């Protein structure tokens, strides 16, 4: 079985990380897999970059220009909207022709257009699409922000100026997606049970096959290590408790930094002594922009791309906190748990599927900084910290291991091939 994984980036973003890990998981479990990307950064021979053509860059620029126009030339939401009006025709590539399965992931920002996806669906290839957010089941957004129009017909989009209107850009892209999917079948895979439940309500995907499979992680890489060595390497104090916050861009409002700030304030109010024995490490872009806002001594570590250094930073922590307001199945929580770090997060998206409340971490009420503070305090309690850590490692090894996830995908691939043959 030959699988071609298609994703915009090789390394940047959560979907790229997940797609890369799946690539390794499949190749380690008997599947011949390659990955096709627009932005190739490594010399990995299993990863193929799109041909260098002028149109490749123009696809991204043209889409942004159209979105910019519909935003009335405002940059607000410019990179939160994708319309897939331009992209590269990958059906002509040798890697496409050789594959039995075309496995789409995050293919936005000029990678594939809706017309190209339709061409892929009209080929003799079985197609699987892993959804890292709701975009394949909605119109132009990646996170619905409480909007339910995708359950009937996207229009009046809140991301557009004035909240959009009946026949706005969202409505037009919705119709284009309906035409793309008309009388065609895709095996859709959501990364979490939560997202599966959401997309099954989409009027766009009526009649399509939808299931859920979590992202994999290599537990030989992400695993518990020596805490003292990790702290020395990161420049963190050896005699304090360390709370870790990680995000690609820590100022992203969706990641809930304002609630993290509030929770730490409440933590200090309840127990002023915590300032003497606890610090915060912040990993991600713009970490220095928020360090001064926190009620505890803070260590901004910046953006780190080296995987082994990231693992070491996780191993320096006593607790990991990610108060996301919308999220699917955060890689960061999985990574922290694999390193034996108890996690605290809000009860949103796929987070409650990862954190088992008071077994390997703490699930706080949504947007409740008081409960978030309670959760941080609880997981730091030394009386049960070792048990929480062991349970976190066990959960990852059972549910998110390479072998477990690869076997589930192989089953989906076989179903997709069988269904394609039946339709032919």
Coordinates of C-alpha atoms in Angstrom, one line a residue:
X1 CA 0.0 0.0 0.0
X2 CA 1.4 3.4 -1.0
X3 CA 0.1 6.5 0.8
X4 CA 0.8 10.1 -0.2
X5 CA 0.2 12.5 2.7
X6 CA -0.5 16.1 1.5
X7 CA 0.1 19.1 3.8
X8 CA 1.0 22.7 3.1
X9 CA 4.0 22.8 5.4
X10 CA 6.5 20.1 6.4
X11 CA 7.3 21.5 9.8
X12 CA 5.3 24.6 10.7
X13 CA 2.1 24.3 12.7
X14 CA 0.3 21.6 14.6
X15 CA -1.1 19.9 11.5
X16 CA 2.4 19.7 10.0
X17 CA 3.7 18.1 13.2
X18 CA 0.9 15.6 13.3
X19 CA 1.2 14.7 9.6
X20 CA 5.0 14.2 10.0
X21 CA 4.4 11.9 13.0
X22 CA 1.8 9.9 11.0
X23 CA 4.3 9.6 8.2
X24 CA 6.8 8.0 10.5
X25 CA 4.2 5.9 12.2
X26 CA 3.0 4.4 8.8
X27 CA 6.5 3.8 7.6
X28 CA 7.4 2.1 10.9
X29 CA 4.4 -0.2 10.5
X30 CA 4.7 -1.6 7.0
X31 CA 3.1 1.2 4.9
X32 CA 5.1 2.9 2.1
X33 CA 4.3 6.5 2.8
X34 CA 5.5 9.8 1.4
X35 CA 4.6 13.4 2.2
X36 CA 4.0 16.1 -0.4
X37 CA 4.4 19.7 0.9
X38 CA 4.6 23.2 -0.5
X39 CA 7.1 24.3 2.2
X40 CA 9.9 21.7 2.4
X41 CA 12.5 22.5 5.0
X42 CA 14.5 19.2 5.6
X43 CA 16.5 16.8 3.5
X44 CA 14.1 13.9 4.4
X45 CA 13.8 11.7 1.3
X46 CA 10.3 10.7 2.3
X47 CA 9.1 14.4 2.1
X48 CA 8.7 15.9 -1.4
X49 CA 8.3 19.6 -2.1
X50 CA 6.1 21.0 -4.9
X51 CA 8.0 22.0 -8.1
X52 CA 9.5 25.5 -8.0
X53 CA 7.2 27.5 -10.3
X54 CA 6.1 31.1 -10.3
X55 CA 2.5 30.0 -9.9
X56 CA 3.3 28.3 -6.6
X57 CA 3.9 31.6 -4.9
X58 CA 1.2 33.4 -6.8
X59 CA -1.4 31.0 -5.5
X60 CA -0.8 32.1 -2.0
X61 CA -0.6 35.8 -3.0
X62 CA -3.8 35.7 -5.1
X63 CA -5.8 34.0 -2.3
X64 CA -4.7 36.6 0.2
X65 CA -5.5 39.4 -2.2
X66 CA -9.0 38.2 -2.7
X67 CA -9.5 37.7 1.1
X68 CA -8.0 41.2 1.7
X69 CA -10.5 42.7 -0.8
X70 CA -13.5 41.0 1.0
X71 CA -12.2 42.3 4.3
X72 CA -12.4 45.8 2.9
X73 CA -8.6 46.0 2.9
X74 CA -8.3 45.3 6.6
X75 CA -5.7 42.9 8.0
X76 CA -8.0 41.8 10.7
X77 CA -8.8 38.1 10.2
X78 CA -6.6 38.1 7.1
X79 CA -4.9 34.8 8.0
X80 CA -8.0 33.2 9.7
X81 CA -9.9 32.9 6.4
X82 CA -9.1 30.4 3.6
X83 CA -11.1 30.2 0.4
X84 CA -8.9 27.7 -1.7
X85 CA -9.4 29.7 -4.9
X86 CA -5.9 28.8 -6.1
X87 CA -3.4 26.0 -5.8
X88 CA -1.1 23.5 -7.5
X89 CA -2.4 20.6 -9.6
X90 CA -0.7 17.7 -7.9
X91 CA -2.4 15.1 -10.1
X92 CA 0.4 15.5 -12.7
X93 CA 3.1 14.6 -10.2
X94 CA 4.8 11.2 -10.2
X95 CA 4.2 10.8 -6.5
X96 CA 0.5 11.2 -7.0
X97 CA 0.4 8.7 -9.9
X98 CA 2.3 6.1 -7.8
X99 CA 0.0 6.4 -4.7
X100 CA -2.9 4.1 -3.9
X101 CA -4.2 6.5 -1.2
X102 CA -4.2 10.3 -1.3
X103 CA -4.3 11.5 2.3
X104 CA -5.1 15.2 2.6
X105 CA -4.3 17.1 5.8
X106 CA -4.1 20.9 6.2
X107 CA -3.9 22.0 2.5
X108 CA -4.7 25.8 2.8
X109 CA -3.0 29.0 1.9
X110 CA -2.2 28.2 -1.8
X111 CA -1.4 24.5 -1.5
X112 CA -4.6 23.1 -3.1
X113 CA -7.6 24.8 -4.6
X114 CA -11.2 23.4 -4.6
X115 CA -10.9 22.7 -8.3
X116 CA -7.7 20.7 -7.7
X117 CA -9.4 18.7 -4.9
X118 CA -12.3 18.0 -7.2
X119 CA -9.7 16.7 -9.8
X120 CA -8.2 14.5 -7.1
X121 CA -11.6 13.1 -6.3
X122 CA -12.3 12.4 -10.0
X123 CA -9.1 10.4 -10.3
X124 CA -9.0 6.6 -9.6
X125 CA -7.4 7.2 -6.2
X126 CA -9.0 6.6 -2.8
X127 CA -9.0 9.8 -0.8
X128 CA -8.8 10.2 3.0
X129 CA -8.9 13.7 4.6
X130 CA -7.7 14.2 8.2
X131 CA -9.4 17.3 9.6
X132 CA -7.2 19.3 12.0
X133 CA -10.0 21.9 12.4
X134 CA -13.5 22.5 11.0
X135 CA -12.5 24.1 7.7
X136 CA -13.3 21.0 5.5
X137 CA -16.8 20.9 7.0
X138 CA -17.5 24.7 7.0
X139 CA -16.8 27.5 4.5
X140 CA -14.0 29.9 5.2
X141 CA -13.2 29.5 8.9
X142 CA -11.0 27.1 10.8
X143 CA -12.7 27.5 14.1
X144 CA -16.5 28.2 14.3
X145 CA -16.3 30.6 17.4
X146 CA -19.7 29.5 18.4
X147 CA -21.3 30.0 15.0
X148 CA -23.7 27.2 13.9
X149 CA -24.3 28.2 10.3
X150 CA -22.1 25.3 9.1
X151 CA -25.0 23.0 10.2
X152 CA -27.2 24.5 7.5
X153 CA -25.5 26.9 5.1
X154 CA -22.6 29.2 5.8
X155 CA -23.4 33.0 5.3
X156 CA -23.5 36.2 7.4
X157 CA -19.9 35.3 8.5
X158 CA -18.7 36.9 11.6
X159 CA -15.2 37.1 10.2
X160 CA -16.3 39.4 7.5
X161 CA -16.9 43.2 7.9
X162 CA -20.2 43.9 9.4
X163 CA -20.8 40.2 10.1
X164 CA -21.2 39.5 6.4
X165 CA -24.5 39.1 4.5
X166 CA -26.7 36.4 3.0
X167 CA -24.6 36.0 -0.2
X168 CA -21.2 36.9 1.2
X169 CA -17.8 35.3 0.6
X170 CA -18.7 32.5 3.1
X171 CA -21.9 31.6 1.2
X172 CA -20.1 31.6 -2.2
X173 CA -17.3 29.3 -0.9
X174 CA -19.9 27.1 0.7
X175 CA -21.6 26.6 -2.6
X176 CA -18.2 25.9 -4.3
X177 CA -17.5 23.2 -1.7
X178 CA -20.9 21.7 -2.3
X179 CA -20.1 21.4 -6.0
X180 CA -16.7 20.0 -5.2
X181 CA -18.2 17.2 -3.1
X182 CA -21.3 16.5 -5.2
X183 CA -21.6 12.7 -6.0
X184 CA -18.0 12.2 -4.6
X185 CA -16.8 10.4 -1.5
X186 CA -14.0 11.1 1.0
X187 CA -13.2 9.1 4.1
X188 CA -13.0 12.0 6.6
X189 CA -11.0 11.5 9.8
X190 CA -11.3 13.9 12.8
X191 CA -8.5 14.0 15.2
X192 CA -10.8 14.0 18.2
X193 CA -14.3 12.7 19.1
X194 CA -15.3 16.3 19.7
X195 CA -14.5 17.4 16.2
X196 CA -16.1 14.2 14.8
X197 CA -19.3 15.2 16.6
X198 CA -19.1 18.8 15.2
X199 CA -18.5 17.9 11.6
X200 CA -21.2 15.2 11.6
X201 CA -23.6 18.1 12.0
X202 CA -22.3 19.9 8.9
X203 CA -24.8 20.1 6.1
X204 CA -21.8 20.1 3.7
X205 CA -20.7 16.5 4.7
X206 CA -24.1 14.8 4.6
X207 CA -23.6 11.2 3.3
X208 CA -19.8 11.3 3.8
X209 CA -18.0 8.8 5.9
X210 CA -16.7 10.4 9.1
X211 CA -14.7 8.8 11.9
X212 CA -12.0 9.8 14.5
X213 CA -8.4 8.8 15.0
X214 CA -6.1 10.7 17.3
X215 CA -2.7 12.0 16.2
X216 CA 0.3 9.7 17.0
X217 CA 3.4 10.5 19.0
X218 CA 6.8 8.8 19.1
X219 CA 7.1 7.7 22.8
X220 CA 10.7 6.8 22.2
X221 CA 11.4 10.6 21.7
X222 CA 8.8 12.1 23.9
X223 CA 9.3 10.3 27.2
X224 CA 10.3 11.2 30.8
X225 CA 13.8 12.4 31.4
X226 CA 16.1 13.8 34.1
X227 CA 14.4 16.9 35.5
X228 CA 17.6 18.4 36.9
X229 CA 19.5 18.1 33.6
X230 CA 16.5 19.5 31.7
X231 CA 16.4 22.6 34.0
X232 CA 20.1 23.2 33.8
X233 CA 19.9 23.0 30.0
X234 CA 17.0 25.5 29.9
X235 CA 18.4 27.8 32.5
X236 CA 15.6 27.2 34.9
X237 CA 15.9 27.2 38.7
X238 CA 16.6 23.8 40.3
X239 CA 14.9 24.5 43.6
X240 CA 11.5 25.8 42.3
X241 CA 8.4 24.2 40.9
X242 CA 8.0 25.0 37.2
X243 CA 4.7 25.7 35.4
X244 CA 5.0 25.4 31.6
X245 CA 3.0 27.2 29.0
X246 CA 3.6 26.3 25.3
X247 CA 2.2 27.7 22.1
X248 CA 3.6 28.4 18.6
X249 CA 2.4 32.0 19.2
X250 CA 1.7 32.6 22.9
X251 CA -0.2 35.8 22.2
X252 CA -2.8 34.0 20.2
X253 CA -6.0 34.8 22.0
X254 CA -7.4 31.3 21.2
X255 CA -4.7 29.8 23.4
X256 CA -6.1 31.6 26.5
X257 CA -3.2 33.5 27.8
X258 CA -5.5 36.1 29.5
X259 CA -7.0 33.3 31.6
X260 CA -3.5 31.9 32.4
X261 CA -2.6 35.4 33.6
X262 CA -5.8 35.6 35.7
X263 CA -5.3 32.1 37.2
X264 CA -1.8 32.9 38.3
X265 CA -3.0 36.1 40.0
X266 CA -5.6 34.1 41.9
X267 CA -3.0 31.5 42.8
X268 CA -0.8 34.1 44.4
X269 CA -3.7 35.8 46.1
X270 CA -4.7 32.5 47.8
X271 CA -1.1 31.6 48.8
X272 CA 1.4 34.5 48.6
X273 CA 4.2 32.0 49.4
X274 CA 3.9 30.5 46.0
X275 CA 5.9 33.4 44.6
X276 CA 8.9 32.1 46.5
X277 CA 8.8 28.5 45.3
X278 CA 7.2 28.5 41.8
X279 CA 8.2 29.9 38.5
X280 CA 6.7 29.9 34.9
X281 CA 8.5 28.9 31.8
X282 CA 7.0 30.2 28.5
X283 CA 7.9 28.4 25.3
X284 CA 6.8 29.9 21.9
X285 CA 6.9 33.0 19.8
X286 CA 6.4 36.3 21.5
X287 CA 7.0 34.8 24.9
X288 CA 8.8 37.9 26.1
X289 CA 5.7 40.0 25.3
X290 CA 3.7 38.3 28.1
X291 CA 6.4 37.5 30.7
X292 CA 5.9 40.8 32.6
X293 CA 2.1 40.2 32.9
X294 CA 2.5 37.1 35.0
X295 CA 2.2 37.2 38.8
X296 CA 5.1 34.6 39.2
X297 CA 8.7 34.9 38.2
X298 CA 8.8 34.1 34.5
X299 CA 11.4 32.7 32.0
X300 CA 10.5 33.4 28.3
X301 CA 12.3 30.7 26.3
X302 CA 11.2 31.9 22.9
X303 CA 10.4 29.8 19.9
X304 CA 12.3 26.5 19.7
X305 CA 12.2 24.2 16.7
X306 CA 14.7 21.5 17.8
X307 CA 12.7 18.5 18.9
X308 CA 15.2 17.2 21.5
X309 CA 15.4 20.6 23.1
X310 CA 11.6 20.8 23.2
X311 CA 11.5 17.4 24.9
X312 CA 14.0 18.6 27.4
X313 CA 11.9 21.7 28.2
X314 CA 8.8 19.5 28.9
X315 CA 10.9 17.4 31.2
X316 CA 11.8 20.5 33.2
X317 CA 8.2 21.1 34.2
X318 CA 6.1 20.0 37.1
X319 CA 2.8 21.1 35.4
X320 CA 1.7 22.0 31.9
X321 CA -1.1 24.5 31.4
X322 CA -3.0 25.2 28.2
X323 CA -6.2 27.1 28.7
X324 CA -7.3 27.0 25.0
X325 CA -10.7 28.5 24.2
X326 CA -11.0 26.4 21.1
X327 CA -8.8 23.4 20.2
X328 CA -9.0 20.1 18.5
X329 CA -6.4 17.7 19.9
X330 CA -3.4 19.8 21.0
X331 CA -0.1 18.2 20.2
X332 CA 1.4 20.1 23.2
X333 CA -0.8 18.4 25.8
X334 CA 0.1 15.0 24.2
X335 CA 3.8 15.9 24.3
X336 CA 3.7 17.0 27.9
X337 CA 1.8 13.9 29.0
X338 CA 4.3 11.6 27.2
X339 CA 7.0 13.3 29.2
X340 CA 5.1 12.6 32.4
X341 CA 3.9 16.1 33.0
X342 CA 0.4 16.5 34.5
X343 CA -1.7 18.9 32.4
X344 CA -4.4 21.5 33.1
X345 CA -6.8 22.8 30.5
X346 CA -10.3 24.0 29.9
X347 CA -13.2 21.6 29.1
X348 CA -13.2 22.5 25.4
X349 CA -12.7 20.6 22.1
X350 CA -10.7 17.4 22.4
X351 CA -8.9 18.5 25.6
X352 CA -11.2 16.4 28.0
X353 CA -10.5 13.4 25.8
X354 CA -6.8 13.8 26.6
X355 CA -6.8 14.9 30.2
X356 CA -8.7 12.5 32.5
X357 CA -9.9 14.8 35.2
X358 CA -8.0 14.2 38.5
X359 CA -6.3 11.1 37.1
X360 CA -3.6 12.5 34.9
X361 CA -4.4 16.2 35.2
X362 CA -7.2 18.6 35.8
X363 CA -10.0 19.8 33.4
X364 CA -11.3 23.2 34.5
X365 CA -14.6 24.9 33.7
X366 CA -14.4 26.9 30.5
X367 CA -13.1 30.5 30.8
X368 CA -13.0 30.1 34.6
X369 CA -9.7 31.5 35.9
X370 CA -10.6 30.5 39.5
X371 CA -11.0 26.9 38.5
X372 CA -7.9 27.0 36.4
X373 CA -6.0 28.2 39.4
X374 CA -7.5 25.4 41.5
X375 CA -6.3 22.9 38.9
X376 CA -2.8 24.3 38.8
X377 CA -2.6 24.1 42.6
X378 CA -4.0 20.6 42.6
X379 CA -1.6 19.1 40.1
X380 CA 1.4 20.7 41.9
X381 CA 0.4 19.0 45.1
X382 CA 3.3 16.6 45.9
X383 CA 1.1 14.1 47.6
X384 CA -0.3 12.8 44.3
X385 CA 2.1 14.3 41.7
X386 CA 4.0 11.0 41.0
X387 CA 0.7 9.1 40.4
X388 CA -0.6 11.8 38.0
X389 CA 2.7 11.6 36.1
X390 CA 2.6 7.8 35.7
X391 CA -1.0 8.0 34.6
X392 CA -0.2 10.6 31.9
X393 CA 2.6 8.4 30.5
X394 CA 0.3 5.4 30.5
X395 CA -2.5 7.2 28.7
X396 CA -0.2 8.3 25.9
X397 CA 1.4 4.8 25.5
X398 CA -2.1 3.2 25.1
X399 CA -4.0 5.7 23.0
X400 CA -1.5 7.7 21.0
X401 CA 1.4 5.4 20.2
X402 CA 2.6 5.1 16.7
X403 CA 1.5 1.5 16.3
X404 CA -2.0 2.1 17.7
X405 CA -2.7 5.0 15.4
X406 CA -1.1 3.4 12.3
X407 CA -3.3 0.3 12.7
X408 CA -6.4 2.5 12.8
X409 CA -5.4 4.4 9.7
X410 CA -4.5 1.2 7.8
X411 CA -8.1 0.0 8.5
X412 CA -9.5 3.3 7.1
X413 CA -7.2 3.1 4.0
X414 CA -8.4 -0.5 3.3
X415 CA -12.0 0.7 3.6
X416 CA -11.4 3.6 1.3
X417 CA -9.8 1.4 -1.4
X418 CA -12.6 -1.2 -1.1
X419 CA -15.3 1.6 -1.4
X420 CA -13.5 3.1 -4.4
X421 CA -13.5 -0.3 -6.2
X422 CA -17.1 -0.8 -5.4
X423 CA -18.1 2.6 -6.8
X424 CA -16.1 1.9 -10.0

